[in-house]
Short mmCIF file of C-alpha atoms in Angstrom, two decimals:
data_model
loop_
_atom_site.label_atom_id
_atom_site.label_comp_id
_atom_site.label_asym_id
_atom_site.label_seq_id
_atom_site.Cartn_x
_atom_site.Cartn_y
_atom_site.Cartn_z
CA MET A 1 51.64 -127.11 -45.68
CA ILE A 2 48.91 -129.79 -45.29
CA TYR A 3 48.81 -133.10 -46.61
CA ARG A 4 45.57 -134.78 -47.12
CA HIS A 5 44.56 -138.17 -48.63
CA LEU A 6 48.01 -139.36 -48.47
CA GLY A 7 48.44 -139.45 -44.81
CA ASN A 8 48.03 -143.39 -44.84
CA ILE A 9 51.07 -143.71 -47.08
CA PHE A 10 53.28 -140.93 -45.91
CA PRO A 11 55.28 -143.07 -43.29
CA ARG A 12 56.28 -145.39 -46.20
CA ILE A 13 57.59 -142.87 -48.72
CA ARG A 14 61.13 -142.39 -47.28
CA ASP A 15 62.73 -143.65 -50.63
CA LEU A 16 60.82 -141.14 -52.65
CA ALA A 17 62.61 -137.99 -53.55
CA SER A 18 59.40 -136.13 -53.76
CA LEU A 19 55.87 -136.00 -52.64
CA TRP A 20 52.68 -134.54 -54.33
CA VAL A 21 51.53 -131.50 -52.41
CA TYR A 22 47.62 -131.91 -52.37
CA PHE A 23 46.84 -128.78 -50.17
CA PHE A 24 49.65 -126.36 -50.31
CA LEU A 25 47.63 -123.45 -48.28
CA CYS A 26 48.48 -119.80 -47.45
CA LEU A 27 47.21 -117.47 -45.06
CA PRO A 28 47.81 -113.83 -45.28
CA ALA A 29 48.50 -112.96 -41.69
CA GLN A 30 47.81 -109.18 -41.88
CA ALA A 31 44.31 -109.69 -43.58
CA GLN A 32 41.42 -108.83 -41.29
CA GLN A 33 39.63 -111.98 -42.17
CA ASP A 34 41.60 -115.21 -42.84
CA GLN A 35 41.83 -116.37 -46.65
CA TRP A 36 42.99 -119.60 -47.51
CA ILE A 37 44.55 -119.98 -51.00
CA ASP A 38 45.26 -123.38 -52.59
CA LEU A 39 48.70 -123.32 -53.93
CA THR A 40 48.54 -126.60 -55.87
CA HIS A 41 47.58 -127.72 -59.57
CA GLU A 42 45.15 -130.53 -59.90
CA LEU A 43 46.79 -134.09 -60.31
CA SER A 44 45.11 -135.40 -63.33
CA ALA A 45 45.64 -136.78 -66.86
CA ASP A 46 46.12 -133.00 -67.97
CA ALA A 47 48.87 -132.22 -65.29
CA VAL A 48 52.27 -131.35 -66.75
CA PHE A 49 55.05 -133.88 -65.94
CA TRP A 50 58.71 -133.88 -66.76
CA PRO A 51 59.27 -135.04 -70.37
CA THR A 52 60.92 -138.18 -69.42
CA ALA A 53 58.57 -138.98 -66.48
CA GLU A 54 55.41 -141.20 -66.92
CA PRO A 55 52.25 -138.95 -66.59
CA PHE A 56 49.44 -139.49 -64.19
CA LYS A 57 46.89 -142.58 -64.93
CA MET A 58 43.92 -143.51 -62.90
CA THR A 59 41.70 -146.24 -63.52
CA ALA A 60 38.29 -147.17 -61.87
CA ASN A 61 38.38 -150.55 -59.76
CA PHE A 62 34.66 -150.07 -59.12
CA GLU A 63 32.19 -147.37 -59.81
CA GLY A 64 28.45 -147.81 -59.47
CA MET A 65 25.68 -149.57 -57.53
CA THR A 66 26.48 -152.72 -55.69
CA GLU A 67 24.44 -155.87 -55.21
CA GLY A 68 24.07 -154.53 -51.56
CA GLY A 69 22.04 -151.68 -52.94
CA TYR A 70 24.53 -148.74 -52.04
CA TYR A 71 26.84 -146.88 -54.24
CA TYR A 72 30.58 -147.52 -54.13
CA SER A 73 33.55 -146.25 -55.94
CA ALA A 74 37.34 -147.08 -55.67
CA TYR A 75 40.22 -146.26 -57.94
CA SER A 76 43.94 -146.93 -58.72
CA PHE A 77 46.57 -144.58 -59.86
CA THR A 78 50.06 -144.49 -60.93
CA THR A 79 52.32 -141.69 -61.55
CA ALA A 80 55.85 -140.49 -61.70
CA GLU A 81 57.08 -138.21 -58.79
CA HIS A 82 57.74 -135.37 -60.68
CA GLY A 83 54.56 -133.81 -61.89
CA GLY A 84 51.81 -131.61 -60.73
CA THR A 85 52.66 -129.51 -57.60
CA HIS A 86 55.13 -131.40 -55.63
CA ILE A 87 58.10 -131.12 -53.18
CA ASP A 88 61.85 -131.97 -54.18
CA ALA A 89 63.24 -133.63 -50.93
CA PRO A 90 66.96 -132.85 -50.52
CA VAL A 91 67.90 -136.46 -51.47
CA HIS A 92 66.63 -135.82 -54.96
CA PHE A 93 70.12 -134.08 -55.66
CA ALA A 94 72.08 -134.83 -52.48
CA LYS A 95 73.19 -138.06 -51.39
CA GLY A 96 72.42 -138.77 -47.70
CA LYS A 97 70.26 -135.76 -47.15
CA HIS A 98 66.57 -135.69 -46.23
CA HIS A 99 64.06 -137.94 -47.49
CA VAL A 100 60.71 -136.39 -47.62
CA ASN A 101 59.78 -138.13 -44.35
CA GLU A 102 62.68 -136.78 -42.68
CA ILE A 103 62.29 -133.07 -43.30
CA PRO A 104 61.36 -131.50 -40.15
CA LEU A 105 57.74 -130.51 -40.19
CA GLU A 106 58.69 -126.98 -38.92
CA GLN A 107 60.80 -126.46 -42.16
CA LEU A 108 57.72 -126.98 -44.23
CA ILE A 109 55.59 -124.23 -42.36
CA GLY A 110 56.45 -120.79 -41.88
CA ASN A 111 56.26 -117.18 -43.11
CA ALA A 112 56.53 -116.54 -46.72
CA VAL A 113 57.64 -113.99 -49.16
CA VAL A 114 56.74 -113.88 -52.95
CA VAL A 115 59.43 -112.55 -55.09
CA ASP A 116 57.87 -111.40 -58.50
CA VAL A 117 60.31 -111.67 -61.34
CA SER A 118 57.35 -111.65 -64.10
CA VAL A 119 58.60 -108.52 -65.73
CA GLN A 120 62.05 -109.80 -66.30
CA VAL A 121 60.63 -113.27 -67.46
CA ALA A 122 58.16 -111.51 -70.03
CA LYS A 123 61.58 -110.22 -71.62
CA ASN A 124 63.26 -113.55 -71.55
CA ARG A 125 61.58 -116.84 -70.57
CA ASP A 126 64.95 -118.36 -69.88
CA HIS A 127 65.53 -115.79 -67.14
CA LEU A 128 67.82 -116.81 -64.33
CA ILE A 129 66.63 -115.27 -61.16
CA SER A 130 69.76 -113.48 -59.67
CA VAL A 131 70.86 -111.84 -56.60
CA ALA A 132 70.13 -108.51 -58.03
CA ASP A 133 66.59 -109.59 -58.48
CA LEU A 134 66.29 -110.52 -54.74
CA LEU A 135 67.93 -107.31 -53.64
CA ALA A 136 65.61 -105.41 -55.89
CA TRP A 137 62.60 -107.05 -54.13
CA GLU A 138 64.26 -106.00 -50.69
CA SER A 139 64.64 -102.46 -51.67
CA GLU A 140 60.91 -102.21 -51.93
CA TYR A 141 59.76 -104.69 -49.26
CA GLY A 142 62.53 -104.92 -46.81
CA LYS A 143 65.01 -107.67 -45.85
CA ILE A 144 63.92 -111.21 -46.51
CA PRO A 145 63.35 -112.54 -42.87
CA THR A 146 65.61 -115.24 -41.54
CA HIS A 147 63.93 -118.79 -41.82
CA SER A 148 61.40 -117.58 -44.54
CA ILE A 149 59.71 -119.69 -47.24
CA VAL A 150 60.83 -117.94 -50.66
CA LEU A 151 58.38 -118.39 -53.28
CA LEU A 152 59.45 -117.14 -56.65
CA PHE A 153 56.72 -115.89 -59.10
CA THR A 154 57.53 -115.94 -62.75
CA GLY A 155 54.11 -115.87 -64.25
CA PHE A 156 54.41 -119.21 -65.77
CA GLY A 157 51.57 -120.50 -63.85
CA SER A 158 49.02 -118.87 -66.15
CA TYR A 159 50.45 -121.41 -68.92
CA TRP A 160 49.27 -124.66 -67.06
CA PRO A 161 48.53 -127.04 -68.31
CA ASP A 162 49.72 -126.19 -71.90
CA ALA A 163 53.06 -128.10 -71.89
CA GLN A 164 54.12 -126.14 -75.02
CA LYS A 165 53.90 -122.87 -73.21
CA TYR A 166 54.77 -124.05 -69.68
CA LEU A 167 57.92 -126.22 -70.69
CA GLY A 168 58.63 -124.74 -74.02
CA THR A 169 58.05 -127.93 -75.54
CA ALA A 170 55.34 -130.56 -76.10
CA LEU A 171 57.93 -133.15 -76.99
CA ARG A 172 58.24 -136.24 -74.71
CA GLY A 173 61.55 -138.36 -73.73
CA GLU A 174 64.88 -137.11 -74.16
CA ALA A 175 64.09 -134.71 -77.01
CA GLY A 176 61.54 -132.93 -74.77
CA ALA A 177 64.06 -132.57 -71.93
CA ALA A 178 66.74 -131.23 -74.40
CA ALA A 179 64.11 -128.61 -75.54
CA LEU A 180 62.90 -127.36 -72.14
CA SER A 181 62.69 -123.56 -71.77
CA PHE A 182 61.55 -121.77 -68.70
CA PRO A 183 63.03 -119.41 -65.98
CA GLY A 184 64.68 -120.62 -62.85
CA LEU A 185 66.98 -119.82 -59.87
CA ASN A 186 70.46 -118.91 -60.43
CA VAL A 187 73.14 -121.06 -58.32
CA ASP A 188 74.65 -117.66 -57.08
CA ALA A 189 71.16 -116.64 -55.85
CA ALA A 190 70.60 -119.93 -54.19
CA GLU A 191 73.67 -119.67 -52.27
CA TRP A 192 72.88 -116.16 -51.28
CA LEU A 193 69.66 -117.17 -49.91
CA LEU A 194 71.37 -119.80 -47.94
CA SER A 195 74.31 -118.04 -46.61
CA GLN A 196 72.70 -114.52 -46.31
CA ARG A 197 69.09 -115.13 -45.45
CA HIS A 198 69.15 -118.68 -44.13
CA ILE A 199 65.81 -119.68 -45.78
CA LYS A 200 63.68 -122.83 -44.85
CA ALA A 201 62.68 -123.75 -48.38
CA VAL A 202 62.09 -122.31 -51.83
CA GLY A 203 59.29 -122.58 -54.42
CA ILE A 204 58.55 -121.68 -57.98
CA ASP A 205 55.72 -121.67 -60.37
CA THR A 206 57.65 -123.57 -63.04
CA ALA A 207 58.58 -127.28 -63.62
CA SER A 208 61.96 -126.98 -61.80
CA ILE A 209 63.83 -124.65 -59.61
CA ASP A 210 66.58 -124.78 -62.07
CA TYR A 211 65.88 -123.20 -65.49
CA GLY A 212 64.89 -125.37 -68.52
CA ALA A 213 68.29 -125.21 -70.22
CA SER A 214 70.27 -126.46 -67.16
CA ARG A 215 72.09 -129.67 -67.65
CA LYS A 216 74.04 -129.46 -64.16
CA PHE A 217 70.86 -128.50 -61.94
CA SER A 218 73.31 -126.50 -59.97
CA ALA A 219 70.46 -124.71 -57.95
CA HIS A 220 69.11 -127.88 -56.86
CA VAL A 221 72.46 -129.08 -55.78
CA MET A 222 73.18 -125.94 -53.82
CA LEU A 223 69.81 -126.06 -52.11
CA MET A 224 69.77 -129.71 -51.36
CA THR A 225 73.33 -130.15 -50.19
CA HIS A 226 72.23 -128.01 -47.46
CA ASN A 227 68.93 -129.97 -46.76
CA VAL A 228 66.60 -127.20 -48.26
CA PRO A 229 63.65 -128.46 -50.17
CA ALA A 230 62.20 -127.06 -53.19
CA PHE A 231 58.41 -126.91 -54.20
CA GLU A 232 57.84 -126.89 -57.82
CA ASN A 233 54.88 -126.14 -60.05
CA VAL A 234 53.43 -123.97 -57.36
CA ALA A 235 50.11 -122.55 -58.37
CA ASN A 236 48.31 -119.27 -57.78
CA LEU A 237 51.32 -117.20 -56.52
CA ASP A 238 49.66 -114.26 -58.33
CA LYS A 239 47.29 -114.27 -55.65
CA LEU A 240 49.55 -113.81 -52.76
CA PRO A 241 51.00 -110.63 -51.25
CA PRO A 242 54.75 -109.98 -51.49
CA LYS A 243 55.16 -110.51 -47.85
CA GLY A 244 52.71 -111.15 -44.87
CA SER A 245 51.66 -114.79 -45.79
CA PHE A 246 52.03 -117.95 -43.85
CA VAL A 247 52.57 -121.23 -45.60
#
């Protein structure tokens, strides 16, 4: 994972639960020629945010020709943590666990597998990704390697940035949070990935690693209690192979 543009503030963000992922790139290791794929959505006024979170806002401090005869532009922006493609640090759901700047860099870099559950999700948009789904993937592609980054492809990325389709609701505030509808990871599958496959991190192309109707956020709690971060709103997972990528 490569962070650009935010490097100057990275040391100061230890109190944030998440960080925007500006360049989340993947390199298919088996390809004859390297291919870089950007796995992020653009952070803009159109970006999808959690219903109770403030959306992205940017203002121009200055934009135009100066008295000195040269062009100059500078901007300010405000945004909540949980919008656009971002990382949930373990402290988001586990007291005393890693803040973003405390996550070892090697935990954010490594071999990735993409588990495609889009067929199941097409039948039920609130599908809970199960151990059976993971075992079905392994029956075709082999055992998920130890210390992998597991990316869950639901197909919801195709709905971005239509909040009604992506989140299941365009409502804002608590009413929006109560109406959320999208797939996520079952807590039993999260525990299995931790105990049986010893993964580094997990990512998904929805707004949360837990499914939309969750009220206890059990997958978050399970993963983050074990200091495993989650990437949310990941883009372009349909462009990655099931295995052989390096993130």
